[in-house]
Tab-separated table of C-alpha atoms and ligand atoms in Angstrom:
chain	number	residue	atom	x	y	z
A	1	UNK	CA	-0.118	-0.023	0.000
A	2	UNK	CA	1.318	3.319	-0.942
A	3	UNK	CA	1.843	5.546	2.193
A	4	UNK	CA	0.088	9.059	2.501
A	5	UNK	CA	2.625	11.579	1.408
A	6	UNK	CA	1.289	14.066	4.160
A	7	UNK	CA	2.362	11.530	6.656
A	8	UNK	CA	5.969	11.894	5.707
A	9	UNK	CA	5.938	15.802	5.677
A	10	UNK	CA	3.627	16.437	8.610
A	11	UNK	CA	3.494	20.271	8.679
A	12	UNK	CA	6.624	20.765	6.892
A	13	UNK	CA	6.552	22.092	3.275
A	14	UNK	CA	9.841	20.540	2.544
A	15	UNK	CA	12.476	18.304	3.760
A	16	UNK	CA	16.061	18.013	3.156
A	17	UNK	CA	16.929	14.894	1.162
A	18	UNK	CA	18.505	12.933	4.074
A	19	UNK	CA	15.605	13.678	6.542
A	20	UNK	CA	13.117	12.592	3.696
A	21	UNK	CA	14.893	9.293	3.107
A	22	UNK	CA	15.261	8.579	6.981
A	23	UNK	CA	11.371	8.787	7.162
A	24	UNK	CA	10.674	6.771	3.881
A	25	UNK	CA	13.013	4.020	4.903
A	26	UNK	CA	12.841	3.911	8.731
A	27	UNK	CA	9.927	5.551	10.073
A	28	UNK	CA	8.480	3.446	12.827
A	29	UNK	CA	4.991	3.567	11.326
A	30	UNK	CA	5.495	3.489	7.542
A	31	UNK	CA	9.244	3.109	6.711
A	32	UNK	CA	10.280	0.619	4.236
A	33	UNK	CA	12.563	-1.289	6.488
A	34	UNK	CA	9.869	-1.452	9.297
A	35	UNK	CA	7.184	-3.111	7.064
A	36	UNK	CA	8.666	-6.255	5.637
A	37	UNK	CA	11.647	-8.368	5.001
A	38	UNK	CA	13.012	-7.104	1.753
A	39	UNK	CA	15.746	-9.749	1.152
A	40	UNK	CA	15.960	-12.389	-1.367
A	41	UNK	CA	14.094	-13.610	-4.357
A	42	UNK	CA	10.656	-12.677	-2.945
A	43	UNK	CA	11.899	-9.227	-1.770
A	44	UNK	CA	13.415	-6.321	-3.604
A	45	UNK	CA	17.062	-7.285	-3.551
A	46	UNK	CA	19.722	-9.760	-2.956
A	47	UNK	CA	22.897	-9.254	-0.875
A	48	UNK	CA	26.205	-11.184	-0.880
A	49	UNK	CA	25.235	-13.146	2.396
A	50	UNK	CA	22.031	-14.223	0.764
A	51	UNK	CA	24.053	-15.328	-2.158
A	52	UNK	CA	26.377	-17.863	-0.586
A	53	UNK	CA	27.451	-19.125	2.957
A	54	UNK	CA	30.957	-19.147	1.680
A	55	UNK	CA	30.972	-15.271	1.640
A	56	UNK	CA	30.024	-15.270	5.275
A	57	UNK	CA	32.697	-17.982	6.181
A	58	UNK	CA	35.462	-15.866	4.629
A	59	UNK	CA	34.391	-12.875	6.885
A	60	UNK	CA	34.191	-14.985	10.033
A	61	UNK	CA	37.664	-16.447	9.291
A	62	UNK	CA	38.873	-12.922	8.896
A	63	UNK	CA	37.518	-12.148	12.355
A	64	UNK	CA	39.250	-15.080	13.857
A	65	UNK	CA	42.479	-14.054	12.378
A	66	UNK	CA	41.941	-10.570	13.730
A	67	UNK	CA	41.443	-11.996	17.094
A	68	UNK	CA	44.590	-14.224	16.818
A	69	UNK	CA	46.631	-11.273	15.832
A	70	UNK	CA	45.702	-9.431	18.919
A	71	UNK	CA	47.224	-12.403	20.836
A	72	UNK	CA	43.782	-13.978	21.509
A	73	UNK	CA	42.501	-11.711	24.088
A	74	UNK	CA	40.062	-13.201	26.629
A	75	UNK	CA	37.397	-10.776	25.745
A	76	UNK	CA	36.424	-9.904	22.152
A	77	UNK	CA	33.457	-8.141	20.724
A	78	UNK	CA	31.900	-8.578	17.295
A	79	UNK	CA	29.411	-6.166	16.289
A	80	UNK	CA	27.440	-6.556	13.011
A	81	UNK	CA	25.923	-3.366	11.745
A	82	UNK	CA	22.504	-3.773	10.040
A	83	UNK	CA	22.225	-7.465	10.035
A	84	UNK	CA	19.200	-7.464	7.730
A	85	UNK	CA	17.446	-10.941	7.390
A	86	UNK	CA	20.383	-12.497	9.722
A	87	UNK	CA	21.897	-14.714	7.089
A	88	UNK	CA	25.420	-13.519	8.037
A	89	UNK	CA	24.928	-13.683	11.822
A	90	UNK	CA	23.523	-17.196	11.519
A	91	UNK	CA	26.694	-18.445	9.797
A	92	UNK	CA	28.767	-16.286	12.175
A	93	UNK	CA	27.223	-18.140	15.200
A	94	UNK	CA	27.369	-21.641	13.354
A	95	UNK	CA	31.065	-21.244	12.204
A	96	UNK	CA	32.356	-19.833	15.595
A	97	UNK	CA	31.139	-23.007	17.094
A	98	UNK	CA	33.936	-24.863	15.318
A	99	UNK	CA	36.514	-22.816	17.076
A	100	UNK	CA	35.898	-23.142	20.846
A	101	UNK	CA	38.644	-20.897	22.027
A	102	UNK	CA	37.171	-17.788	20.343
A	103	UNK	CA	33.672	-18.895	21.126
A	104	UNK	CA	34.518	-18.740	24.724
A	105	UNK	CA	35.865	-15.207	24.472
A	106	UNK	CA	33.389	-13.597	22.096
A	107	UNK	CA	30.415	-11.425	22.676
A	108	UNK	CA	28.282	-10.827	19.514
A	109	UNK	CA	26.182	-7.722	19.029
A	110	UNK	CA	23.602	-7.008	16.409
A	111	UNK	CA	23.039	-3.336	15.869
A	112	UNK	CA	19.756	-3.073	13.878
A	113	UNK	CA	17.525	0.055	13.535
A	114	UNK	CA	14.421	-1.708	11.982
A	115	UNK	CA	11.998	-3.246	14.676
A	116	UNK	CA	10.515	-5.601	12.053
A	117	UNK	CA	13.914	-6.867	11.203
A	118	UNK	CA	15.121	-7.172	14.709
A	119	UNK	CA	12.048	-9.501	15.476
A	120	UNK	CA	12.992	-11.475	12.356
A	121	UNK	CA	16.661	-11.715	13.492
A	122	UNK	CA	15.495	-12.835	17.002
A	123	UNK	CA	13.403	-15.684	15.519
A	124	UNK	CA	16.314	-17.055	13.485
A	125	UNK	CA	19.233	-16.524	16.066
A	126	UNK	CA	19.108	-18.081	19.541
A	127	UNK	CA	22.475	-18.147	21.164
A	128	UNK	CA	23.625	-16.824	24.693
A	129	UNK	CA	26.514	-15.221	22.783
A	130	UNK	CA	24.203	-12.735	20.847
A	131	UNK	CA	22.763	-9.555	22.082
A	132	UNK	CA	20.870	-6.773	20.323
A	133	UNK	CA	22.123	-3.300	20.888
A	134	UNK	CA	20.859	0.272	20.243
A	135	UNK	CA	23.920	1.913	21.547
A	136	UNK	CA	27.695	1.074	21.342
A	137	UNK	CA	28.154	1.952	24.957
A	138	UNK	CA	26.456	-1.385	25.778
A	139	UNK	CA	29.442	-3.196	24.357
A	140	UNK	CA	31.524	-4.885	26.982
A	141	UNK	CA	35.295	-4.513	27.658
A	142	UNK	CA	37.943	-5.730	25.077
A	143	UNK	CA	38.647	-4.973	21.373
A	144	UNK	CA	35.902	-4.579	19.001
A	145	UNK	CA	35.491	-5.712	15.505
A	146	UNK	CA	32.831	-3.871	13.600
A	147	UNK	CA	31.418	-5.349	10.413
A	148	UNK	CA	28.753	-3.854	8.067
A	149	UNK	CA	27.885	-5.431	4.676
A	150	UNK	CA	25.616	-2.959	2.650
A	151	UNK	CA	25.225	-1.030	5.820
A	152	UNK	CA	26.535	2.280	4.629
A	153	UNK	CA	24.596	2.351	1.333
A	154	UNK	CA	21.446	2.105	3.207
A	155	UNK	CA	21.977	5.295	5.311
A	156	UNK	CA	20.308	8.453	3.939
A	157	UNK	CA	22.475	11.005	2.300
A	158	UNK	CA	22.515	14.727	1.506
A	159	UNK	CA	22.892	16.278	-1.881
A	160	UNK	CA	24.401	19.776	-2.718
A	161	UNK	CA	25.307	21.687	-5.971
A	162	UNK	CA	27.117	24.881	-6.563
A	163	UNK	CA	25.693	27.386	-8.981
A	164	UNK	CA	27.626	30.687	-9.481
A	165	UNK	CA	29.515	30.234	-6.244
A	166	UNK	CA	26.277	29.650	-4.282
A	167	UNK	CA	25.587	26.266	-2.658
A	168	UNK	CA	22.143	24.622	-2.713
A	169	UNK	CA	20.775	21.635	-0.969
A	170	UNK	CA	18.344	19.049	-2.536
A	171	UNK	CA	14.934	18.935	-0.715
A	172	UNK	CA	11.808	16.923	-1.215
A	173	UNK	CA	8.781	18.771	-1.513
A	174	UNK	CA	5.002	17.905	-1.200
A	175	UNK	CA	3.184	18.991	-4.172
A	176	UNK	CA	-0.532	17.916	-3.929
A	177	UNK	CA	0.352	14.659	-2.333
A	178	UNK	CA	3.025	13.952	-4.698
A	179	UNK	CA	6.781	14.123	-3.811
A	180	UNK	CA	8.886	16.327	-6.028
A	181	UNK	CA	12.475	17.501	-5.596
A	182	UNK	CA	13.933	21.010	-5.604
A	183	UNK	CA	17.191	22.795	-4.511
A	184	UNK	CA	17.185	25.376	-1.882
A	185	UNK	CA	20.196	27.689	-0.412
A	186	UNK	CA	22.194	25.475	1.746
A	187	UNK	CA	22.873	26.223	5.474
A	188	UNK	CA	26.177	27.790	6.411
A	189	UNK	CA	26.785	25.012	8.846
A	190	UNK	CA	26.590	22.444	6.248
A	191	UNK	CA	28.627	24.419	3.567
A	192	UNK	CA	31.444	24.491	6.179
A	193	UNK	CA	31.237	20.605	6.508
A	194	UNK	CA	31.626	20.235	2.833
A	195	UNK	CA	34.630	22.731	2.782
A	196	UNK	CA	36.470	20.506	5.245
A	197	UNK	CA	36.492	17.716	2.791
A	198	UNK	CA	37.176	19.986	0.125
A	199	UNK	CA	34.166	18.692	-1.868
A	200	UNK	CA	33.533	21.855	-4.129
A	201	UNK	CA	36.990	21.743	-6.147
A	202	UNK	CA	35.300	20.538	-9.148
A	203	UNK	CA	31.809	21.384	-9.052
A	204	UNK	CA	29.067	18.888	-10.150
A	205	UNK	CA	26.659	17.168	-7.623
A	206	UNK	CA	27.981	16.540	-4.157
A	207	UNK	CA	26.656	13.589	-1.987
A	208	UNK	CA	27.439	13.866	1.481
A	209	UNK	CA	26.822	11.037	4.009
A	210	UNK	CA	25.903	13.015	7.280
A	211	UNK	CA	24.048	10.106	8.752
A	212	UNK	CA	26.936	7.676	8.021
A	213	UNK	CA	29.441	10.098	9.576
A	214	UNK	CA	27.171	10.225	12.736
A	215	UNK	CA	27.295	6.502	12.938
A	216	UNK	CA	31.033	6.260	12.298
A	217	UNK	CA	31.765	8.980	14.925
A	218	UNK	CA	30.668	6.471	17.584
A	219	UNK	CA	32.350	3.651	15.980
A	220	UNK	CA	35.590	5.365	15.786
A	221	UNK	CA	35.635	6.441	19.440
A	222	UNK	CA	34.930	2.651	20.455
A	223	UNK	CA	37.795	1.590	18.289
A	224	UNK	CA	40.220	4.313	19.720
A	225	UNK	CA	39.205	3.440	23.326
A	226	UNK	CA	39.030	-0.380	23.185
A	227	UNK	CA	41.295	-1.302	20.356
A	228	UNK	CA	39.902	-3.127	17.098
A	229	UNK	CA	38.735	-1.990	13.762
A	230	UNK	CA	35.886	-1.780	11.255
A	231	UNK	CA	35.364	-3.578	8.048
A	232	UNK	CA	32.771	-2.507	5.628
A	233	UNK	CA	31.747	-3.895	2.288
A	234	UNK	CA	29.548	-1.987	-0.006
A	235	UNK	CA	28.602	-0.934	-3.442
A	236	UNK	CA	30.588	2.147	-4.289
A	237	UNK	CA	33.430	4.142	-5.885
A	238	UNK	CA	36.743	5.366	-4.909
A	239	UNK	CA	37.642	8.177	-7.385
A	240	UNK	CA	35.471	11.234	-7.828
A	241	UNK	CA	32.091	10.829	-9.063
A	242	UNK	CA	29.943	13.872	-8.985
A	243	UNK	CA	26.839	12.078	-10.126
A	244	UNK	CA	23.603	11.470	-8.548
A	245	UNK	CA	23.881	7.988	-7.205
A	246	UNK	CA	20.564	7.572	-5.504
A	247	UNK	CA	18.731	4.552	-6.748
A	248	UNK	CA	15.222	3.173	-5.977
A	249	UNK	CA	14.726	-0.431	-6.419
A	250	UNK	CA	11.176	-2.285	-6.241
A	251	UNK	CA	10.827	-5.816	-6.790
A	252	UNK	CA	14.243	-6.278	-8.267
A	253	UNK	CA	13.470	-3.489	-10.882
A	254	UNK	CA	14.725	0.202	-10.902
A	255	UNK	CA	11.927	2.637	-9.819
A	256	UNK	CA	11.428	6.324	-9.978
A	257	UNK	CA	12.471	7.893	-6.636
A	258	UNK	CA	9.189	9.642	-6.396
A	259	UNK	CA	7.080	6.442	-6.953
A	260	UNK	CA	6.148	3.506	-4.591
A	261	UNK	CA	7.366	5.561	-1.719
A	262	UNK	CA	7.809	3.411	1.527
A	263	UNK	CA	7.596	0.304	-0.576
A	264	UNK	CA	10.895	0.773	-2.681
A	265	UNK	CA	14.312	0.467	-1.278
A	266	UNK	CA	16.507	3.570	-1.765
A	267	UNK	CA	20.384	3.536	-1.519
A	268	UNK	CA	23.145	5.459	-2.891
A	269	UNK	CA	26.684	4.379	-3.844
A	270	UNK	CA	29.361	4.672	-1.229
A	271	UNK	CA	31.991	7.336	-1.606
A	272	UNK	CA	34.818	5.269	-0.244
A	273	UNK	CA	37.470	7.808	-0.514
A	274	UNK	CA	35.259	10.176	1.599
A	275	UNK	CA	34.940	7.683	4.295
A	276	UNK	CA	38.680	7.107	4.180
A	277	UNK	CA	39.137	10.781	4.799
A	278	UNK	CA	36.657	10.635	7.660
A	279	UNK	CA	38.539	7.695	9.328
A	280	UNK	CA	41.840	9.628	9.061
A	281	UNK	CA	40.178	12.683	10.600
A	282	UNK	CA	39.305	10.459	13.510
A	283	UNK	CA	42.726	9.368	14.015
A	284	UNK	CA	42.422	5.792	12.688
A	285	UNK	CA	44.739	3.988	10.335
A	286	UNK	CA	42.994	3.011	6.890
A	287	UNK	CA	44.165	0.070	4.649
A	288	UNK	CA	44.131	0.426	0.960
A	289	UNK	CA	40.615	0.171	-0.314
A	290	UNK	CA	40.282	-3.073	-2.288
A	291	UNK	CA	37.536	-4.710	-4.403
A	292	UNK	CA	35.155	-7.499	-2.991
A	293	UNK	CA	36.841	-9.865	-5.512
A	294	UNK	CA	40.435	-9.042	-4.248
A	295	UNK	CA	39.196	-9.438	-0.549
A	296	UNK	CA	37.338	-12.862	-1.100
A	297	UNK	CA	40.183	-14.391	-3.266
A	298	UNK	CA	42.838	-13.347	-0.707
A	299	UNK	CA	40.730	-14.961	2.062
A	300	UNK	CA	40.680	-18.202	-0.091
A	301	UNK	CA	37.185	-18.322	-1.473
A	302	UNK	CA	38.209	-20.393	-4.452
A	303	UNK	CA	40.122	-22.941	-2.347
A	304	UNK	CA	37.147	-23.282	-0.036
A	305	UNK	CA	34.738	-23.720	-2.836
A	306	UNK	CA	36.996	-26.415	-4.339
A	307	UNK	CA	37.075	-28.086	-1.053
A	308	UNK	CA	33.443	-28.199	-0.394
A	309	UNK	CA	32.379	-28.961	-3.914
A	310	UNK	CA	34.605	-32.111	-4.105
A	311	UNK	CA	31.648	-34.518	-3.243
A	312	UNK	CA	28.923	-32.432	-4.881
A	313	UNK	CA	26.974	-33.714	-7.877
A	314	UNK	CA	27.242	-31.750	-11.034
A	315	UNK	CA	24.088	-29.678	-10.486
A	316	UNK	CA	25.137	-28.469	-7.068
A	317	UNK	CA	28.713	-27.678	-8.234
A	318	UNK	CA	27.227	-25.528	-10.941
A	319	UNK	CA	25.121	-23.665	-8.587
A	320	UNK	CA	27.828	-23.196	-6.243
A	321	UNK	CA	30.255	-21.861	-8.852
A	322	UNK	CA	27.708	-19.495	-10.356
A	323	UNK	CA	27.117	-18.007	-6.827
A	324	UNK	CA	30.942	-17.654	-6.410
A	325	UNK	CA	31.128	-16.150	-9.953
A	326	UNK	CA	28.499	-13.716	-8.957
A	327	UNK	CA	30.452	-12.550	-5.934
A	328	UNK	CA	33.900	-12.158	-7.493
A	329	UNK	CA	33.433	-11.635	-11.194
A	330	UNK	CA	34.354	-8.008	-12.331
A	331	UNK	CA	31.271	-8.008	-14.552
A	332	UNK	CA	28.909	-8.752	-11.398
A	333	UNK	CA	29.726	-7.771	-7.866
A	334	UNK	CA	33.408	-8.185	-7.899
A	335	UNK	CA	34.715	-4.897	-8.699
A	336	UNK	CA	31.531	-2.651	-8.059
A	337	UNK	CA	31.682	-3.612	-4.379
A	338	UNK	CA	34.622	-2.326	-2.428
A	339	UNK	CA	36.194	-3.213	0.993
A	340	UNK	CA	37.450	-0.680	3.519
A	341	UNK	CA	39.199	-1.393	6.704
A	342	UNK	CA	39.977	1.224	9.345
A	343	UNK	CA	41.597	0.307	12.586
A	344	UNK	CA	43.217	1.536	15.775
A	345	UNK	CA	46.578	2.954	14.930
A	346	UNK	CA	48.501	0.448	17.127
A	347	UNK	CA	46.913	-2.681	15.280
A	348	UNK	CA	48.990	-4.369	12.991
A	349	UNK	CA	46.390	-6.819	11.481
A	350	UNK	CA	46.055	-6.328	7.616
A	351	UNK	CA	44.968	-9.724	6.263
A	352	UNK	CA	43.634	-9.616	2.681
A	353	UNK	CA	44.764	-5.938	2.337
A	354	UNK	CA	48.419	-6.508	1.774
B	1	SAM	C1	20.747	-3.206	2.911
B	1	SAM	S1	20.488	-3.776	4.352
B	1	SAM	C2	21.908	-4.953	4.449
B	1	SAM	C3	21.581	-6.200	5.326
B	1	SAM	C4	22.763	-7.262	5.557
B	1	SAM	N1	23.863	-6.433	6.167
B	1	SAM	C5	22.967	-7.871	4.270
B	1	SAM	O1	24.101	-7.726	3.759
B	1	SAM	O2	22.218	-8.742	3.924
B	1	SAM	C6	20.893	-2.699	5.516
B	1	SAM	C7	20.623	-2.894	6.995
B	1	SAM	O3	21.040	-1.854	7.722
B	1	SAM	C8	19.869	-1.534	8.769
B	1	SAM	N2	20.060	-0.155	9.101
B	1	SAM	C9	20.041	1.000	8.402
B	1	SAM	N3	20.320	1.962	9.046
B	1	SAM	C10	20.659	1.634	10.310
B	1	SAM	C11	21.142	2.347	11.409
B	1	SAM	N4	21.211	3.735	11.513
B	1	SAM	N5	21.270	1.485	12.542
B	1	SAM	C12	21.193	0.209	12.502
B	1	SAM	N6	20.903	-0.527	11.347
B	1	SAM	C13	20.599	0.164	10.390
B	1	SAM	C14	18.693	-1.817	8.041
B	1	SAM	O4	17.527	-1.981	8.755
B	1	SAM	C15	19.198	-3.191	7.266
B	1	SAM	O5	19.084	-4.381	8.307
């Protein structure tokens, strides 16, 4: 059911793009992520953990290696950011059961905004090791490994443009119960933030992840205080883009941003270089940004596939390798998805990034 546009705007005539996106995606009463489970063939999109368990296993092995590199501390925390339909968390819990030493030391936290998805996750995951949190200060003592797959691209962004040395911000407006978009003069406080990251050097459209930076601000302070790092895998770019990367998807098809509001997923490409700069500002060390294909191959995805496909019949082998192909092929997710790893400056761990 299409949501009533008045509900989004309330008494406001217009909303900055990020506030508009926050409402249509996450509002408790009518937000996209609060209404349904959008993952998989029956939903609107398919993510890497939905494609293959081996993707998840590679990440879990990376976590275990990280813990080993820290000299196997007695307490280690793993935080999954935006666990979605819990495909990843399920494999995380299952795989760690084969590694009793880390299993004894680990606390797993799931950080989820959507109440609907939290309920769904709680139905799938039942383990004394797993807790759902709304605030990072609930994390116990010990180093922390944060992980987010397609977390950053689901966070609302702001958009700006420069016209004759004036800066304008994109707003959503309510025109007779239909959504339309306009540019309005930007606030000085926002312009200053953009200047800090030298985003006006070449003109064009500027996308600014204010919400993402707010989330990272808290994550970075935990990493500085407790040691550890944050690994993000997402759909995005490294060199300057200057394009409008907002994308609305409804039932696996591209959709007009102003249509199917509240029923379509809206994401944007992640500006990895901007996030890299943000982490550096926050006094963390950032490894070289690599592609999903590089990451997974360095973690041994092909060797693992060979091992488990050994006893498979032909049909299952084809299915397995077509999934792996989807994850690592440069024509599919392999290059368009990138991986960034930011860590405490004293941390030496760099598996897959060297
Ligand atoms: C695109 S989905 C990715 C899900 C999962 N990681 C995967 O790869 O299948 C984004 C997830 O992030 C959650 N999310 C978005 N913004 C959030 C926030 N500010 N805090 C916590 N979770 C958030 C969504 O509800 C959803 O579970």
